[in-house]
Amino acid sequence: MAIVKELLRTEQDGTLSFGDYSLSSKTKLDNFEFDGDIYKVKTFHEITKLEKNGLFVYESVPGSAVENFKVTDTKVEFKVSAPEDVQFTLELEPEKEYEVRLNGVSAGNMSTNLSGKLSVSVELGLEDCVVVEVEKC
């Protein structure tokens, strides 16, 4: 999976791709308009963070590349890659239960905390990316 050299881009399928974990220093892109919203990304080898209209959406440690990021009322889908195992956090609905699937295999149900944050650790192993689906139960 390739890093996103543009830092943030719109894909032909109407999704977003963002993040460049190969950067040695923090780099950001502000005021990216997509589907009526304003996005901001900060990324480098230590962290990748996406905000929408000034609010938290996604963060990973270490930095990652995310492709085909799509959010609906009940589901978040994307592909994530990083140079090593990665932990990402999503902002979802507070105190709700979600089923997490990695490469189509259920990793179980997880609940968001009071602020709506859901954190997932992903072992990349020999795979260069993992397809993530987080769906409200």
Coordinates of N, CA and C in Angstrom, one line a residue:
M1 N 0.8 -1.2 0.0 CA 0.0 0.0 0.0 C 0.9 1.2 0.0
A2 N 0.5 2.2 -0.8 CA 1.3 3.4 -0.9 C 0.9 4.4 0.1
I3 N 1.9 5.2 0.5 CA 1.6 6.3 1.4 C 0.9 7.4 0.6
V4 N 0.2 8.4 1.2 CA -0.5 9.4 0.5 C 0.4 10.6 0.5
K5 N 1.1 10.8 -0.6 CA 2.0 11.9 -0.8 C 1.3 13.3 -0.8
E6 N 0.1 13.3 -1.2 CA -0.7 14.6 -1.1 C -1.1 14.9 0.3
L7 N -0.9 14.0 1.2 CA -1.4 14.1 2.6 C -2.8 13.8 2.8
L8 N -3.7 14.3 1.9 CA -5.1 14.1 2.0 C -5.7 14.3 0.5
R9 N -6.4 13.3 0.1 CA -7.0 13.3 -1.3 C -8.3 12.6 -1.3
T10 N -9.1 13.0 -2.3 CA -10.4 12.5 -2.6 C -10.2 11.4 -3.6
E11 N -10.8 10.2 -3.4 CA -10.7 9.1 -4.3 C -11.9 9.1 -5.3
Q12 N -11.8 8.4 -6.4 CA -12.8 8.3 -7.4 C -14.1 7.7 -6.9
D13 N -14.0 6.9 -5.9 CA -15.2 6.2 -5.3 C -15.9 7.1 -4.2
G14 N -15.4 8.3 -4.0 CA -16.1 9.2 -3.1 C -15.6 9.1 -1.7
T15 N -14.4 8.4 -1.5 CA -13.8 8.3 -0.1 C -12.6 9.2 0.0
L16 N -12.0 9.2 1.2 CA -10.8 10.0 1.5 C -9.7 9.1 1.7
S17 N -8.5 9.5 1.3 CA -7.2 8.8 1.7 C -6.3 9.9 2.3
F18 N -5.6 9.5 3.3 CA -4.7 10.5 4.0 C -3.6 9.8 4.8
G19 N -2.5 10.5 5.1 CA -1.5 10.0 5.9 C -0.2 9.7 5.2
D20 N 0.9 10.1 5.7 CA 2.2 9.7 5.2 C 3.2 9.4 6.3
Y21 N 3.3 8.1 6.7 CA 4.1 7.7 7.8 C 5.6 7.8 7.5
S22 N 6.0 8.1 6.2 CA 7.4 8.2 5.9 C 8.1 9.5 6.2
L23 N 7.3 10.5 6.6 CA 7.8 11.8 6.9 C 8.5 11.8 8.2
S24 N 9.7 12.5 8.3 CA 10.4 12.6 9.5 C 10.0 13.7 10.4
S25 N 9.3 14.7 9.9 CA 8.8 15.8 10.8 C 7.3 16.0 10.5
K26 N 6.6 16.5 11.5 CA 5.2 16.7 11.4 C 4.8 17.6 10.3
T27 N 3.9 17.2 9.5 CA 3.4 18.0 8.3 C 1.9 18.0 8.4
K28 N 1.3 19.1 8.0 CA -0.1 19.2 8.0 C -0.7 19.9 6.8
L29 N -2.0 19.6 6.5 CA -2.7 20.2 5.4 C -4.0 20.6 6.0
D30 N -4.3 21.9 5.9 CA -5.6 22.5 6.4 C -6.5 22.8 5.3
N31 N -7.8 23.1 5.7 CA -8.8 23.6 4.8 C -9.0 22.8 3.6
F32 N -9.0 21.5 3.7 CA -9.3 20.6 2.6 C -10.8 20.4 2.6
E33 N -11.5 20.8 1.5 CA -12.9 20.7 1.4 C -13.3 19.4 0.8
F34 N -14.3 18.7 1.4 CA -14.8 17.4 0.9 C -16.2 17.3 1.3
D35 N -17.1 17.1 0.4 CA -18.5 16.8 0.7 C -19.1 17.9 1.6
G36 N -18.8 19.1 1.5 CA -19.3 20.2 2.3 C -18.7 20.4 3.7
D37 N -17.7 19.6 4.0 CA -17.0 19.7 5.3 C -15.5 20.1 5.0
I38 N -14.9 20.6 6.1 CA -13.5 21.1 6.0 C -12.6 20.1 6.9
Y39 N -11.6 19.5 6.2 CA -10.8 18.5 6.9 C -9.4 19.1 7.1
K40 N -8.7 18.5 8.1 CA -7.3 18.8 8.4 C -6.6 17.5 8.8
V41 N -5.4 17.4 8.2 CA -4.6 16.2 8.5 C -3.3 16.6 9.0
K42 N -2.8 15.9 10.1 CA -1.4 16.1 10.6 C -0.8 14.7 10.5
T43 N 0.4 14.6 9.9 CA 1.0 13.2 9.8 C 2.5 13.3 9.8
F44 N 3.1 12.2 10.3 CA 4.5 11.9 10.1 C 4.7 10.5 10.8
H45 N 6.0 10.1 10.9 CA 6.2 8.7 11.3 C 5.7 8.4 12.7
E46 N 5.5 9.4 13.6 CA 5.0 9.1 15.0 C 3.5 9.1 15.1
I47 N 2.7 9.8 14.3 CA 1.3 10.0 14.5 C 0.6 10.4 13.2
T48 N -0.6 10.0 13.0 CA -1.4 10.6 11.9 C -2.8 10.9 12.6
K49 N -3.2 12.1 12.3 CA -4.5 12.6 12.9 C -5.3 13.3 11.8
L50 N -6.6 13.0 11.8 CA -7.6 13.6 10.9 C -8.7 14.3 11.7
E51 N -9.0 15.5 11.3 CA -10.1 16.3 11.9 C -11.1 16.7 10.8
K52 N -12.3 16.8 11.2 CA -13.4 17.2 10.3 C -14.1 18.4 11.0
N53 N -14.2 19.5 10.4 CA -14.8 20.7 10.9 C -14.3 21.0 12.4
G54 N -13.0 20.8 12.6 CA -12.4 21.1 13.9 C -12.6 20.0 14.9
L55 N -13.2 18.9 14.6 CA -13.5 17.8 15.5 C -12.7 16.6 15.2
F56 N -12.3 15.9 16.2 CA -11.5 14.6 16.1 C -12.2 13.6 15.3
V57 N -11.5 12.9 14.3 CA -12.1 11.8 13.6 C -11.3 10.5 13.7
Y58 N -10.0 10.6 13.5 CA -9.1 9.5 13.5 C -7.7 9.9 14.0
E59 N -7.1 9.0 14.7 CA -5.7 9.1 15.1 C -5.0 7.8 15.2
S60 N -3.7 7.7 14.7 CA -3.0 6.5 14.8 C -1.6 6.7 15.4
V61 N -1.1 5.8 16.1 CA 0.2 5.7 16.7 C 0.8 4.4 16.4
P62 N 1.9 4.3 15.7 CA 2.6 5.3 15.0 C 1.8 5.9 13.8
G63 N 2.4 6.7 13.0 CA 1.8 7.3 11.9 C 1.3 6.2 10.9
S64 N 0.3 6.5 10.1 CA -0.2 5.5 9.2 C -0.6 6.1 7.9
A65 N -0.9 5.3 6.9 CA -1.6 5.7 5.7 C -3.0 5.1 5.7
V66 N -4.0 5.8 5.4 CA -5.4 5.4 5.4 C -5.9 5.6 4.0
E67 N -6.5 4.6 3.4 CA -7.1 4.7 2.1 C -8.6 4.3 2.2
N68 N -9.3 5.0 1.3 CA -10.8 4.7 1.1 C -11.5 4.8 2.4
F69 N -11.3 5.9 3.2 CA -11.9 6.1 4.5 C -13.3 6.6 4.2
K70 N -14.3 5.9 4.7 CA -15.7 6.2 4.5 C -16.5 6.0 5.8
V71 N -17.3 7.1 6.1 CA -18.1 7.1 7.3 C -19.6 7.2 6.9
T72 N -20.4 6.3 7.5 CA -21.9 6.5 7.3 C -22.4 6.6 8.8
D73 N -23.8 6.6 8.9 CA -24.4 6.7 10.2 C -24.1 5.4 11.1
T74 N -23.8 4.3 10.4 CA -23.7 3.1 11.2 C -22.3 2.4 11.0
K75 N -21.5 2.9 10.1 CA -20.3 2.1 9.8 C -19.1 3.0 9.4
V76 N -17.9 2.6 9.7 CA -16.7 3.2 9.3 C -15.9 2.2 8.6
E77 N -15.4 2.4 7.4 CA -14.6 1.5 6.6 C -13.3 2.2 6.1
F78 N -12.2 1.5 6.1 CA -11.0 2.0 5.5 C -9.9 0.9 5.5
K79 N -8.8 1.2 4.8 CA -7.6 0.3 4.8 C -6.5 1.1 5.5
V80 N -5.8 0.4 6.3 CA -4.7 1.1 7.1 C -3.4 0.4 6.9
S81 N -2.4 1.1 6.7 CA -1.0 0.5 6.6 C -0.1 1.4 7.4
A82 N 1.0 0.7 7.9 CA 2.0 1.4 8.7 C 3.3 0.6 8.6
P83 N 4.4 1.1 9.0 CA 5.6 0.3 9.0 C 5.7 -0.7 10.1
E84 N 4.8 -0.6 11.1 CA 4.8 -1.6 12.2 C 3.4 -1.7 12.7
D85 N 3.1 -2.5 13.7 CA 1.8 -2.6 14.3 C 1.3 -1.2 14.7
V86 N 0.0 -1.0 14.6 CA -0.6 0.3 14.8 C -1.8 0.3 15.7
Q87 N -1.9 1.3 16.5 CA -3.2 1.5 17.2 C -3.8 2.8 16.7
F88 N -5.1 2.6 16.4 CA -5.9 3.8 15.9 C -7.1 4.0 16.8
T89 N -7.5 5.3 16.9 CA -8.6 5.7 17.7 C -9.6 6.4 16.7
L90 N -10.9 6.1 16.8 CA -11.9 6.7 16.0 C -12.9 7.4 17.0
E91 N -13.5 8.5 16.5 CA -14.5 9.2 17.2 C -15.9 8.7 16.7
L92 N -16.6 8.1 17.5 CA -17.9 7.5 17.1 C -19.0 8.0 18.1
E93 N -20.1 7.4 18.2 CA -21.2 7.8 19.2 C -20.7 7.3 20.6
P94 N -21.0 8.2 21.6 CA -20.6 7.8 22.9 C -21.4 6.6 23.5
E95 N -20.8 5.8 24.2 CA -21.4 4.6 24.9 C -22.2 3.7 24.0
K96 N -21.7 3.4 22.9 CA -22.4 2.5 21.9 C -21.5 1.3 21.7
E97 N -22.1 0.2 21.3 CA -21.3 -1.0 21.0 C -21.1 -1.1 19.5
Y98 N -19.9 -1.5 19.1 CA -19.6 -1.7 17.6 C -18.9 -3.0 17.4
E99 N -19.2 -3.7 16.3 CA -18.4 -4.8 15.9 C -17.3 -4.4 15.1
V100 N -16.1 -4.9 15.4 CA -14.9 -4.5 14.6 C -14.4 -5.8 13.8
R101 N -14.3 -5.6 12.5 CA -13.8 -6.6 11.6 C -12.5 -6.2 11.0
L102 N -11.5 -7.1 11.0 CA -10.2 -6.9 10.4 C -10.1 -7.9 9.2
N103 N -9.9 -7.4 8.0 CA -9.8 -8.3 6.8 C -11.0 -9.2 6.8
G104 N -12.2 -8.7 7.2 CA -13.4 -9.5 7.1 C -13.6 -10.5 8.2
V105 N -12.7 -10.6 9.2 CA -12.8 -11.4 10.3 C -13.2 -10.6 11.6
S106 N -14.2 -11.1 12.3 CA -14.6 -10.3 13.5 C -13.5 -10.4 14.6
A107 N -13.2 -9.2 15.1 CA -12.3 -9.1 16.2 C -13.1 -8.9 17.5
G108 N -14.4 -9.0 17.4 CA -15.3 -8.9 18.5 C -16.0 -7.6 18.6
N109 N -16.9 -7.4 19.6 CA -17.6 -6.2 19.9 C -16.8 -5.4 20.9
M110 N -16.8 -4.1 20.6 CA -16.1 -3.1 21.5 C -17.1 -1.9 21.7
S111 N -16.9 -1.3 22.9 CA -17.8 -0.2 23.3 C -17.0 1.1 23.3
T112 N -17.6 2.2 22.9 CA -17.0 3.5 23.0 C -17.1 4.0 24.4
N113 N -16.2 4.9 24.8 CA -16.3 5.5 26.1 C -17.3 6.7 26.1
L114 N -17.3 7.4 27.2 CA -18.2 8.5 27.4 C -18.0 9.6 26.3
S115 N -16.8 9.7 25.8 CA -16.6 10.7 24.8 C -16.7 10.2 23.3
G116 N -17.0 8.9 23.2 CA -17.2 8.3 21.9 C -16.0 7.7 21.2
K117 N -14.9 7.6 22.0 CA -13.7 7.1 21.4 C -13.6 5.6 21.5
L118 N -13.1 5.0 20.4 CA -12.9 3.6 20.2 C -11.5 3.4 19.8
S119 N -10.7 2.6 20.5 CA -9.3 2.4 20.2 C -9.1 0.9 19.8
V120 N -8.4 0.7 18.7 CA -8.2 -0.7 18.3 C -6.7 -0.8 17.9
S121 N -6.1 -1.9 18.4 CA -4.7 -2.2 18.0 C -4.7 -3.3 16.9
V122 N -3.9 -3.0 15.9 CA -3.8 -3.9 14.7 C -2.4 -4.4 14.5
E123 N -2.3 -5.8 14.5 CA -1.0 -6.4 14.1 C -0.9 -6.5 12.6
L124 N 0.1 -5.9 12.0 CA 0.2 -5.9 10.6 C 0.9 -7.2 10.1
G125 N 1.8 -7.6 10.9 CA 2.5 -8.9 10.5 C 3.1 -8.8 9.1
L126 N 2.9 -9.8 8.3 CA 3.4 -9.8 6.9 C 2.6 -9.1 5.9
E127 N 1.4 -8.7 6.4 CA 0.5 -8.0 5.5 C 0.9 -6.5 5.4
D128 N 0.7 -5.9 4.3 CA 1.1 -4.5 4.2 C -0.1 -3.6 4.5
C129 N -1.3 -4.1 4.6 CA -2.4 -3.3 5.0 C -3.5 -4.2 5.6
V130 N -4.4 -3.6 6.4 CA -5.5 -4.3 6.9 C -6.8 -3.5 6.6
V131 N -7.8 -4.2 6.1 CA -9.1 -3.6 5.9 C -9.9 -3.6 7.2
V132 N -10.3 -2.4 7.6 CA -11.0 -2.3 8.9 C -12.5 -1.9 8.6
E133 N -13.4 -2.6 9.3 CA -14.8 -2.2 9.3 C -15.3 -2.1 10.7
V134 N -15.9 -1.0 11.1 CA -16.4 -0.8 12.4 C -17.9 -0.5 12.2
E135 N -18.7 -1.4 12.7 CA -20.2 -1.2 12.5 C -20.9 -1.3 13.8
K136 N -21.9 -0.3 13.9 CA -22.7 -0.2 15.1 C -23.6 -1.5 15.2
C137 N -23.6 -2.0 16.5 CA -24.4 -3.2 16.7 C -25.9 -2.8 16.9

